[in-house]
Short mmCIF file of C-alpha atoms and ligand atoms in Angstrom, two decimals:
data_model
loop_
_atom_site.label_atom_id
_atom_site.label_comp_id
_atom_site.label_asym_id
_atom_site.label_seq_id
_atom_site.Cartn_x
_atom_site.Cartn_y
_atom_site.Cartn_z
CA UNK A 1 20.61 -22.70 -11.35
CA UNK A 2 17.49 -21.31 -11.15
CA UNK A 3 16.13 -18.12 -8.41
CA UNK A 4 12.64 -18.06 -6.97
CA UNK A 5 11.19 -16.11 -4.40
CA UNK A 6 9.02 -17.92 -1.84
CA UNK A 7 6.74 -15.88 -0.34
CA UNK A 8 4.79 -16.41 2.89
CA UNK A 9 1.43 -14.99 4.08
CA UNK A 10 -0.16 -15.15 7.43
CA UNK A 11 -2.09 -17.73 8.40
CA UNK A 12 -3.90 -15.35 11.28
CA UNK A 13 -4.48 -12.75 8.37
CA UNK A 14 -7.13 -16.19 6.56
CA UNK A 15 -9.30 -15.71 9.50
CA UNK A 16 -12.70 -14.86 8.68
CA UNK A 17 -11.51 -14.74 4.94
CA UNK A 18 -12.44 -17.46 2.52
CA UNK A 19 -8.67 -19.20 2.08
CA UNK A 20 -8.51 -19.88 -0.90
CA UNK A 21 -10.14 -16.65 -2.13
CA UNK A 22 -7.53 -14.91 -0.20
CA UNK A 23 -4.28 -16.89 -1.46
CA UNK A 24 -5.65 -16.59 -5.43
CA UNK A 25 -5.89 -12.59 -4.67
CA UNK A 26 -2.67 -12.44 -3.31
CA UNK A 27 -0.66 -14.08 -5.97
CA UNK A 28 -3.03 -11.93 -8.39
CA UNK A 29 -1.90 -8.73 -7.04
CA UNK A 30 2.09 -9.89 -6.88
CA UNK A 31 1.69 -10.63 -10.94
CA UNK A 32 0.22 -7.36 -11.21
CA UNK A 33 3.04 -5.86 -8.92
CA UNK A 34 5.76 -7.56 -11.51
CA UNK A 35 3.91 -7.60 -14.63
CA UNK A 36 7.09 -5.02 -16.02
CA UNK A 37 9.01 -8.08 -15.47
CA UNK A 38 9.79 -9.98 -18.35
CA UNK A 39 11.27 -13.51 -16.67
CA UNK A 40 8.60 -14.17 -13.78
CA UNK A 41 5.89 -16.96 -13.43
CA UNK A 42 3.98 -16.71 -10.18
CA UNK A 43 2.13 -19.77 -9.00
CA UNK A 44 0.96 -21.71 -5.89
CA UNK A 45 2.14 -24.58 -3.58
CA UNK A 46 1.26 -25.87 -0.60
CA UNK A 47 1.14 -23.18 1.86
CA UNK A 48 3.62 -20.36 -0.21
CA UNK A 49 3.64 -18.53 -3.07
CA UNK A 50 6.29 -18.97 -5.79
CA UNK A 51 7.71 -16.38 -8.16
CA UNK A 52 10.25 -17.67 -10.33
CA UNK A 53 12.38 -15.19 -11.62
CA UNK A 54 15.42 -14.52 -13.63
CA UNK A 55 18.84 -13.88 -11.77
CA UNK A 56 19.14 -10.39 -13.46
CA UNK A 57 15.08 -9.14 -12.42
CA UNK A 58 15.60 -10.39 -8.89
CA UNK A 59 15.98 -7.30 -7.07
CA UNK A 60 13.83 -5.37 -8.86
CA UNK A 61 11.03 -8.60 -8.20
CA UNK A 62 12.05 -8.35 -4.55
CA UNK A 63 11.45 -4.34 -3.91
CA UNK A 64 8.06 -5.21 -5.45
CA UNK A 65 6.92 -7.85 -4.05
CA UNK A 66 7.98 -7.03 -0.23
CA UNK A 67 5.60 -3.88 -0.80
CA UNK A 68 2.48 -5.99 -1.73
CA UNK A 69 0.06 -6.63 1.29
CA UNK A 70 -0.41 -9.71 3.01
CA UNK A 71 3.28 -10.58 2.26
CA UNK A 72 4.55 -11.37 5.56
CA UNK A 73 8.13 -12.17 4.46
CA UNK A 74 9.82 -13.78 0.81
CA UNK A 75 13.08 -15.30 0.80
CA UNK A 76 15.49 -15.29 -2.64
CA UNK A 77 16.02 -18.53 -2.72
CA UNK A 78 17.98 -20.82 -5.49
CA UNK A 79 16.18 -23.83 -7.07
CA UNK A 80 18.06 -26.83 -7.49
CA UNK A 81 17.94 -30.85 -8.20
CA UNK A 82 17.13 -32.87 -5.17
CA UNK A 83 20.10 -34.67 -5.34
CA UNK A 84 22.93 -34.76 -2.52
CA UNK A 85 26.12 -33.76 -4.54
CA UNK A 86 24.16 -30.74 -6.31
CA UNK A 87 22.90 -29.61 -2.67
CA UNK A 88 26.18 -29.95 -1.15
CA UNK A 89 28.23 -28.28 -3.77
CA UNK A 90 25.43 -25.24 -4.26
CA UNK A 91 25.53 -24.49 -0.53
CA UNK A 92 29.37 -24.74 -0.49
CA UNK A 93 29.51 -22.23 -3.51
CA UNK A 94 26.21 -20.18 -1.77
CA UNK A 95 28.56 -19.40 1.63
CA UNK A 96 31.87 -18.23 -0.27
CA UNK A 97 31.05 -14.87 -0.61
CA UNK A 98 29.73 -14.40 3.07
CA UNK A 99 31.04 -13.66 5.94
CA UNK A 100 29.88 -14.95 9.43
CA UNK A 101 31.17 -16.74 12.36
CA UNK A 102 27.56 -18.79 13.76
CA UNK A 103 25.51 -20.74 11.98
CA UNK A 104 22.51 -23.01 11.77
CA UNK A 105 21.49 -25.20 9.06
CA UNK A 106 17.78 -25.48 8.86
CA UNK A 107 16.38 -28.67 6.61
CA UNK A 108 13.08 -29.86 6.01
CA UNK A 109 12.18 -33.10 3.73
CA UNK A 110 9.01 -32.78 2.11
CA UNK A 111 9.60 -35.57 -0.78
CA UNK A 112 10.15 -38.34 1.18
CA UNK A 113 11.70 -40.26 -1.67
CA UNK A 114 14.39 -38.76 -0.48
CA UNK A 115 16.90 -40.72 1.04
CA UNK A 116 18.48 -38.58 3.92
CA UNK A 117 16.33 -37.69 6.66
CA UNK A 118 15.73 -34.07 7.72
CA UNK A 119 18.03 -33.73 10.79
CA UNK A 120 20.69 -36.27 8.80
CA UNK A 121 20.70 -33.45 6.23
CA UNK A 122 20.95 -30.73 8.69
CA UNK A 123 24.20 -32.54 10.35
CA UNK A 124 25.64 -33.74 6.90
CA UNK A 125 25.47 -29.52 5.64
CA UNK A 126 26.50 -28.69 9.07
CA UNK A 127 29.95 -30.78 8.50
CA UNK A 128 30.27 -29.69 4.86
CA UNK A 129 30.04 -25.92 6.47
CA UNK A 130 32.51 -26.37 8.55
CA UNK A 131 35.11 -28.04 6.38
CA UNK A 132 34.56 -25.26 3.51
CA UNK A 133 34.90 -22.22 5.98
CA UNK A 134 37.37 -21.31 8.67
CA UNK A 135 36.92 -20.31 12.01
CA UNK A 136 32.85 -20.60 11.98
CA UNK A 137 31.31 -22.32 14.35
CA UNK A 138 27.32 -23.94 14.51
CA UNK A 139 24.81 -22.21 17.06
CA UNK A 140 21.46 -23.54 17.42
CA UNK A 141 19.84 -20.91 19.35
CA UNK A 142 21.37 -17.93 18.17
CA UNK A 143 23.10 -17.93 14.93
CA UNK A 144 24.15 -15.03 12.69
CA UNK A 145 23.25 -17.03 9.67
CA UNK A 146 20.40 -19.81 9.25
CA UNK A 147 21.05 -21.89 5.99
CA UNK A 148 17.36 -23.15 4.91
CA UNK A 149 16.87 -26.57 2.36
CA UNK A 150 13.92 -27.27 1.73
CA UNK A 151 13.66 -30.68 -0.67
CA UNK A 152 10.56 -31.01 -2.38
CA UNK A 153 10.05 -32.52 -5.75
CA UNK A 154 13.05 -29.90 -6.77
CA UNK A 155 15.38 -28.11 -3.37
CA UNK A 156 15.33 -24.82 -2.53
CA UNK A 157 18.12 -23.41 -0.94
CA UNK A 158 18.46 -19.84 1.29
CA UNK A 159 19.53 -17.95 3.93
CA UNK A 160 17.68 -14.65 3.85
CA UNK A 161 14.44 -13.60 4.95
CA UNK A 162 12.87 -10.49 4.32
CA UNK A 163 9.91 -8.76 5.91
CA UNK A 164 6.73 -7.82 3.78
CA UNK A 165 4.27 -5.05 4.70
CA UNK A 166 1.89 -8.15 5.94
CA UNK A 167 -1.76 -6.84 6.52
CA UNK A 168 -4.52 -7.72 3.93
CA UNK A 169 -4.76 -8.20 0.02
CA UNK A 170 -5.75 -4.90 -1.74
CA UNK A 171 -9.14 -5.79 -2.68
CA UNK A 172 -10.05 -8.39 -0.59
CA UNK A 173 -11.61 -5.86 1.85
CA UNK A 174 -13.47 -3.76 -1.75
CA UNK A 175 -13.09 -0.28 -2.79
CA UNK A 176 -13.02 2.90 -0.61
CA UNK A 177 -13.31 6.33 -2.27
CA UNK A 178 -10.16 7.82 -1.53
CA UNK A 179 -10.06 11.77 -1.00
CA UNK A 180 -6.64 12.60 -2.57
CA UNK A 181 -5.04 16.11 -1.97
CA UNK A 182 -1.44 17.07 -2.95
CA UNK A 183 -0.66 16.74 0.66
CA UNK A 184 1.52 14.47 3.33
CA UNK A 185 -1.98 13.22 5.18
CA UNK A 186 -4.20 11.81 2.55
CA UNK A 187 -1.32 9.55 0.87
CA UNK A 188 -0.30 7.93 3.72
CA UNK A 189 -3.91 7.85 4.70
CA UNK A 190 -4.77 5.74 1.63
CA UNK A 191 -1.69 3.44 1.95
CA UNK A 192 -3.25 2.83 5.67
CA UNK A 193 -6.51 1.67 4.31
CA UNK A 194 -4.84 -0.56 1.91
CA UNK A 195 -3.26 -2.36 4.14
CA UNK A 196 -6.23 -3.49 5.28
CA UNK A 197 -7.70 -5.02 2.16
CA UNK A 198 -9.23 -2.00 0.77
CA UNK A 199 -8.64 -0.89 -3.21
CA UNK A 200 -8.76 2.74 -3.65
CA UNK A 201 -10.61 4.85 -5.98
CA UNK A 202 -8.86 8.21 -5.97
CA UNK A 203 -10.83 11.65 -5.81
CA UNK A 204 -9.01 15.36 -6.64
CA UNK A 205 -10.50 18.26 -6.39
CA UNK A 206 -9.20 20.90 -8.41
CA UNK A 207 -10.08 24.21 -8.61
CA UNK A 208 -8.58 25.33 -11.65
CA UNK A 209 -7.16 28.25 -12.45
CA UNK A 210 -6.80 28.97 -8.49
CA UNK A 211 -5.01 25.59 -8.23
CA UNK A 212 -2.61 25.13 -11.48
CA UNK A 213 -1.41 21.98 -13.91
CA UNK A 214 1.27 21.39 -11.85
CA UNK A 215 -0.95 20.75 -8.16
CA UNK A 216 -2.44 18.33 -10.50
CA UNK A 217 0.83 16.36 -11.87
CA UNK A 218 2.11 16.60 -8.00
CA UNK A 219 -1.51 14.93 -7.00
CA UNK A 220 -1.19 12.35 -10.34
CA UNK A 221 2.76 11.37 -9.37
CA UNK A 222 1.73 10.93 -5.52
CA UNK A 223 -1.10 8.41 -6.79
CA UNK A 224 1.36 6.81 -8.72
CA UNK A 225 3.47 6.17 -6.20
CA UNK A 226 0.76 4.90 -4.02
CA UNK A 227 -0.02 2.38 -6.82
CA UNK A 228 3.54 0.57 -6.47
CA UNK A 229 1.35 -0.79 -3.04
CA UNK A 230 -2.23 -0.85 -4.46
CA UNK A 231 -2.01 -1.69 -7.77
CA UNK A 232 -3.53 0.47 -10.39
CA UNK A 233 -6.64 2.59 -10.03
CA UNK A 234 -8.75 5.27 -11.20
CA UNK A 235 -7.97 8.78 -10.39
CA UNK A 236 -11.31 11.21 -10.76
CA UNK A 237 -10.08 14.81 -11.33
CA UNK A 238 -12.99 16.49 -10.28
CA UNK A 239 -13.35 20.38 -11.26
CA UNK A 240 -14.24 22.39 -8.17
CA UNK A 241 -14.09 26.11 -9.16
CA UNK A 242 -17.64 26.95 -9.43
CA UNK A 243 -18.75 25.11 -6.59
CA UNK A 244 -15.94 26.57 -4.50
CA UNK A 245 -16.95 30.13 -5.77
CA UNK A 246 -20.57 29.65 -5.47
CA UNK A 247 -20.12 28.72 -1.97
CA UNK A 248 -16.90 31.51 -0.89
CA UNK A 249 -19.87 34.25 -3.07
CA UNK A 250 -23.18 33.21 -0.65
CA UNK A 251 -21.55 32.01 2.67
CA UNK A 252 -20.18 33.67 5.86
CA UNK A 253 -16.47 33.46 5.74
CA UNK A 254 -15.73 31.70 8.90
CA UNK A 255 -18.09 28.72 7.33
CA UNK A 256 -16.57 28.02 4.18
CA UNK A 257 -13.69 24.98 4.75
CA UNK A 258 -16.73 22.73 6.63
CA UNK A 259 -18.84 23.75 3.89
CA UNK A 260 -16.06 22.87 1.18
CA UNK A 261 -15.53 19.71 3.29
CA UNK A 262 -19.65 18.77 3.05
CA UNK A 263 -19.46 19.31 -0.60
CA UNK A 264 -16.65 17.46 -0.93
CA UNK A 265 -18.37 14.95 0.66
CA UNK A 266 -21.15 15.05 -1.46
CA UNK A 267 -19.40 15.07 -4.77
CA UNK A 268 -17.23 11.84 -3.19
CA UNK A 269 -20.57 10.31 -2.66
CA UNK A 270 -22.07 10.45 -5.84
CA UNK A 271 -18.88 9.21 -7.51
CA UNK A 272 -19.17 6.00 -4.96
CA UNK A 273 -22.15 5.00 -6.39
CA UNK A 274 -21.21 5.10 -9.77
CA UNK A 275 -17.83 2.98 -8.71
CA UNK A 276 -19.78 0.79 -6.30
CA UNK A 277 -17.53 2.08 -2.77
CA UNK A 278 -18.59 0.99 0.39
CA UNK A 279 -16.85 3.81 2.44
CA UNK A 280 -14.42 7.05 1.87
CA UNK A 281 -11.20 7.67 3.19
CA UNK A 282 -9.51 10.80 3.93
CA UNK A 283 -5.91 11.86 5.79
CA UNK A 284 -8.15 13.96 8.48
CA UNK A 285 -6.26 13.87 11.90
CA UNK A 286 -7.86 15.11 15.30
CA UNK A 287 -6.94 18.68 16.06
CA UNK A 288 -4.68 19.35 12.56
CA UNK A 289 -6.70 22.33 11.65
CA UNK A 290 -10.14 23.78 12.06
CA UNK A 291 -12.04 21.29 9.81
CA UNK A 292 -10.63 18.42 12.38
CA UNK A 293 -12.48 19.40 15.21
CA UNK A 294 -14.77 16.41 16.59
CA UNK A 295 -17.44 19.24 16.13
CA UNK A 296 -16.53 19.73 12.71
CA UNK A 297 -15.55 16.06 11.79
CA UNK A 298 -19.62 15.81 13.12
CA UNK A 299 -20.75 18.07 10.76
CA UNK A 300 -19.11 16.96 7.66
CA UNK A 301 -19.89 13.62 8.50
CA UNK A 302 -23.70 14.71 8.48
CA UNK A 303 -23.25 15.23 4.44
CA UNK A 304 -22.13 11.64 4.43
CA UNK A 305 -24.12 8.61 4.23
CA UNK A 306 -20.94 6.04 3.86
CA UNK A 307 -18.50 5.44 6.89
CA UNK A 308 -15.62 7.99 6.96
CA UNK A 309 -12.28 6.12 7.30
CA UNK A 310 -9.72 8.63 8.68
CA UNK A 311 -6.77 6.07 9.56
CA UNK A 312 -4.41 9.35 10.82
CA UNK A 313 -6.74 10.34 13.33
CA UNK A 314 -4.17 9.87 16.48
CA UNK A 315 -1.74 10.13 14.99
CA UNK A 316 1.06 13.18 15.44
CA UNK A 317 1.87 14.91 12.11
CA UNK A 318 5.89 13.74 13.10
CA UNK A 319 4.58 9.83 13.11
CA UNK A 320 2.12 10.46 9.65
CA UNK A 321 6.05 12.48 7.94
CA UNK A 322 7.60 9.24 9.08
CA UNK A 323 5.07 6.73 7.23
CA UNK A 324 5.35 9.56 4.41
CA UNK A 325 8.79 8.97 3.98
CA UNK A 326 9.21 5.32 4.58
CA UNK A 327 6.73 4.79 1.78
CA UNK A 328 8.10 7.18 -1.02
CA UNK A 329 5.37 10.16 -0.82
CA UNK A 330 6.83 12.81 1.62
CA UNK A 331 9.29 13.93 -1.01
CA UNK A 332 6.33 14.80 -3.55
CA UNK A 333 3.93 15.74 -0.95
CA UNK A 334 6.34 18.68 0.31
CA UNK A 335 6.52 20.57 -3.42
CA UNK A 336 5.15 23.85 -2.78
CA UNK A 337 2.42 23.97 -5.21
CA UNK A 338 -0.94 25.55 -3.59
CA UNK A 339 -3.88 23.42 -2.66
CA UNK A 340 -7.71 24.52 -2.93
CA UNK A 341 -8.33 24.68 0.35
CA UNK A 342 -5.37 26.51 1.41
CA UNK A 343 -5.71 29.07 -1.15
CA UNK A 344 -9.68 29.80 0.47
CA UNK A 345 -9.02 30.04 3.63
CA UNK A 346 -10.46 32.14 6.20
CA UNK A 347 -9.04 34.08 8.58
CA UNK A 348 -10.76 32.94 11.29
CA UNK A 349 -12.65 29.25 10.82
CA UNK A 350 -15.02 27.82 12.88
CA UNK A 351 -13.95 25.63 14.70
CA UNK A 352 -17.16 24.45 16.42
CA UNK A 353 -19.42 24.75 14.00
CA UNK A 354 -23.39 24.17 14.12
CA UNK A 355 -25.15 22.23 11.98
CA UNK A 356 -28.33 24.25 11.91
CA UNK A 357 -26.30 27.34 10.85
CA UNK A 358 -24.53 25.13 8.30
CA UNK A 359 -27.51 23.81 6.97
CA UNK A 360 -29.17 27.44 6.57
CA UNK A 361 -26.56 28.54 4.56
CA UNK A 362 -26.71 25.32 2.60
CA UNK A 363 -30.02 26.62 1.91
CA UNK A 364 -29.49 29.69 0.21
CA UNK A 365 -27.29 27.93 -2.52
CA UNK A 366 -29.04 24.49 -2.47
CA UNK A 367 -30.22 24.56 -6.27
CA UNK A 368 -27.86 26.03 -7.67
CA UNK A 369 -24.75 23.72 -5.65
CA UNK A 370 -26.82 20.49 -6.30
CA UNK A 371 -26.49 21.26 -10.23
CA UNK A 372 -23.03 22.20 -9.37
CA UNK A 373 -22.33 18.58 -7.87
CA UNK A 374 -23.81 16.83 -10.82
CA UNK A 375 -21.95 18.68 -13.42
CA UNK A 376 -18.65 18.28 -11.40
CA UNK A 377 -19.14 14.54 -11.64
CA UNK A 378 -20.10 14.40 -15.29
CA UNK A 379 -17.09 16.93 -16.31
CA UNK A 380 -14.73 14.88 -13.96
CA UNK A 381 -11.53 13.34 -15.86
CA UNK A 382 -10.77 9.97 -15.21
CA UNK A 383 -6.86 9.00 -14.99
CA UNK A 384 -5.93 5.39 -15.03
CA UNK A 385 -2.76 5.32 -13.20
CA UNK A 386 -0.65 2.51 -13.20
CA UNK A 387 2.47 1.40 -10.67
CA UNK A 388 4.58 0.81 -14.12
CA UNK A 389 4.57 4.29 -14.87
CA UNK A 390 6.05 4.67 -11.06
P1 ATP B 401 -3.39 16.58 3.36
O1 ATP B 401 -1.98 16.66 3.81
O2 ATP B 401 -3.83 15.19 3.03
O3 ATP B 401 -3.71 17.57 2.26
P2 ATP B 401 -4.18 18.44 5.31
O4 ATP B 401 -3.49 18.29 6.57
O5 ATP B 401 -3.70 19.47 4.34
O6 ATP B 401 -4.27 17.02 4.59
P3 ATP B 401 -6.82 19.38 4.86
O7 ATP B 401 -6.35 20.22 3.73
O8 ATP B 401 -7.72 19.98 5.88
O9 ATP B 401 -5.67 18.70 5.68
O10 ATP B 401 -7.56 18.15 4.25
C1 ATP B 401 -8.03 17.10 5.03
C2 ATP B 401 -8.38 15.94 4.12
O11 ATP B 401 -9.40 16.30 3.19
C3 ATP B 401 -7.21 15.51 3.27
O12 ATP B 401 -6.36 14.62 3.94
C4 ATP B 401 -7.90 14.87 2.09
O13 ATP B 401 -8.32 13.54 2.40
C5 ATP B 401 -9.14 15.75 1.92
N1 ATP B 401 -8.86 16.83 0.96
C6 ATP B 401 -8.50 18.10 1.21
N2 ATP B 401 -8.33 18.80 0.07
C7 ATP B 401 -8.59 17.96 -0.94
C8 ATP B 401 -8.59 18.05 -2.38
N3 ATP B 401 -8.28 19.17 -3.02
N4 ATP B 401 -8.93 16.95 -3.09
C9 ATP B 401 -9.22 15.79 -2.47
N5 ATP B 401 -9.25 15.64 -1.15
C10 ATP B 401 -8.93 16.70 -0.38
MG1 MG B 402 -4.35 19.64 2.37
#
């Protein structure tokens, strides 16, 4: 007996989309998602995807695949000969071990060679239910437990259905430049964005020796776990010290997170263009902090030419700890080890800030910060981080 798992994709999600260009991404991204696993093909049929997959890799197949987008649901299912005694005798052997009291048996006939017709089959299982198991009784409209056969060339048999993340494939939507702190927000803020089709490229800044090694592993392991849903992707480390000095040495205090932000910006720009991103994404949400202002949010999004995707932005910090958590981040996220912009902090941030007065202080440093910016992009480390290593 062999185990698949069929996996279904919304057909609302193909609007707009080139189908077929949409299907072939999918099914690329669930190999990539199992690749570690040694037993599993992955191909097409009409309207599903198919992974087959050994007995002994099919829960580990499952908790991958139900995390890839545009998965709307998979069911395990068993593949068998579509012959009658071999369906009857599976299902009888398939209910043993469960317990329920109302059921439904669900049967479609796809090869028509076959000789039973759909509802025949549904009535015939029905009876062979009922006679293998005590006390259970059919119901049509509500049933604990739906028994699905599908016979095709070969049957499938199953009764569970799982829900997938749904959403887009990563990819399908391109790449978005993903500003990646050691924090809760900017996680959760690129799993958001990935959902809807776009593929990040990751972007730390460190500011090394004020932020250590280990702000850096924490910032590597959260991307990693962000890759279990994305797939793999580049992680630029990009060394912010003497840009962050030069800036905390020539500007008021109460400027320096918007202009850390701006440079940030910058930096995240110039790395787009060498990665081809059409936007940048960051875990900014409306009121956080100083730097999330709508009058600040205006004035870093001056130093940007790209559209700032900020998926968090109404959301409470209670709803972003829940996504957090649900997808595997929080418990990383919450380590204690400092951050660059916590560790320059002023006392007493603007929180409306004016662009004029921003831009005059931009001024003063502007030759030496633009050689700043390139260096920090030539110097940057790129990490190739992979969901395997997750
Ligand atoms: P997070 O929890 O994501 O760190 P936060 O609530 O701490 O966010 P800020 O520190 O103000 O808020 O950062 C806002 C956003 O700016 C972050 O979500 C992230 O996208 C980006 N950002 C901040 N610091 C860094 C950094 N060192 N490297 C890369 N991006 C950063
Ligand atoms: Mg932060």
């Amino acid at each position: 007996m062999r185990h698949v798992i069929l996996v279904r994709y919304g057909e609302i999600s193909l609007k707009g989309l080139n189908r077929n260009y949409f299907i072939d991404l999918l099914a690329k991204n669930i190999r990539h998602a199992l690749s570690h696993l040694e037993s599993v093909k992955v191909r097409k049929v009409q309207g599903r995807i198919i992974v087959d997959i050994d007995d002994d890799e099919l829960e580990e197949g499952l908790d991958r695949v139900t995390r890839v987008f545009g998965v709307v649901s998979v069911s395990p299912a068993v593949v068998i000969d579509s012959e009658w005694e071999v369906i009857e005798t599976t299902l009888e052997e398939m209910i043993k071990p469960l317990e329920f009291e109302t059921f439904r048996i669900s049967a479609r006939r796809a090869n028509k060679n076959f000789p039973i017709h759909s509802d025949d089959i549904a009535r015939k299982l029905g009876g062979t239910v009922l006679r293998a198991k005590e006390d259970v009784k059919v119901n049509l409209h509500e049933p604990e437990i739906t028994f699905q056969v599908e016979v095709r060339e070969e049957t499938y048999l199953y009764f569970e259905t799982i829900p997938g993340p749904g959403g887009l494939p990563v990819g399908c939507s391109g790449k978005t430049g993903l500003l990646l702190s050691g924090g809760i927000d900017s996680p959760v803020a690129g799993y958001m964005m990935a959902k809807r089709g776009l593929k990040p490229v990751a972007i730390y800044f460190h500011a090394f020796p004020y932020t250590s090694d280990r702000a850096k592993e924490k910032v590597i392991t959260l991307a990693r776990i962000l890759s279990k849903y994305t797939g793999g992707f580049k992680l630029y480390v990009v060394p912010f010290t003497d840009l962050q000095l030069e800036i905390i040495e020539n500007c008021p205090e109460r400027q320096i997170t918007i202009l850390i932000r701006r440079y940030m910006a910058r930096i995240a720009e110039e790395i787009a263009r060498k990665e081809k991103l059409g936007s940048l994404t960051t875990g900014e949400s409306l009121g956080q902090v100083a730097s999330q202002t709508q009058e600040s949010l205006l004035v870093t999004n001056e130093a940007a030419d790209l559209p700032v995707f900020r998926p968090l932005i109404g959301l409470d910090k209670q709803e972003i700890v829940e996504i957090a958590q649900r997808i595997g981040t929080f418990e990383t996220s919450i380590l204690p080890y400092e951050d660059c912009c916590t560790i320059f902090v002023p006392k007493h941030p603007d929180t409306r800030p004016k662009l004029d007065l921003i831009k005059k202080s931009e001024e003063k440093i502007k030759d030496k910060a633009d050689e700043l910016i390139k260096k920090a992009v030539k110097d940057s480390e790129i990490i190739k981080i992979k969901p395997a290593d997750a």
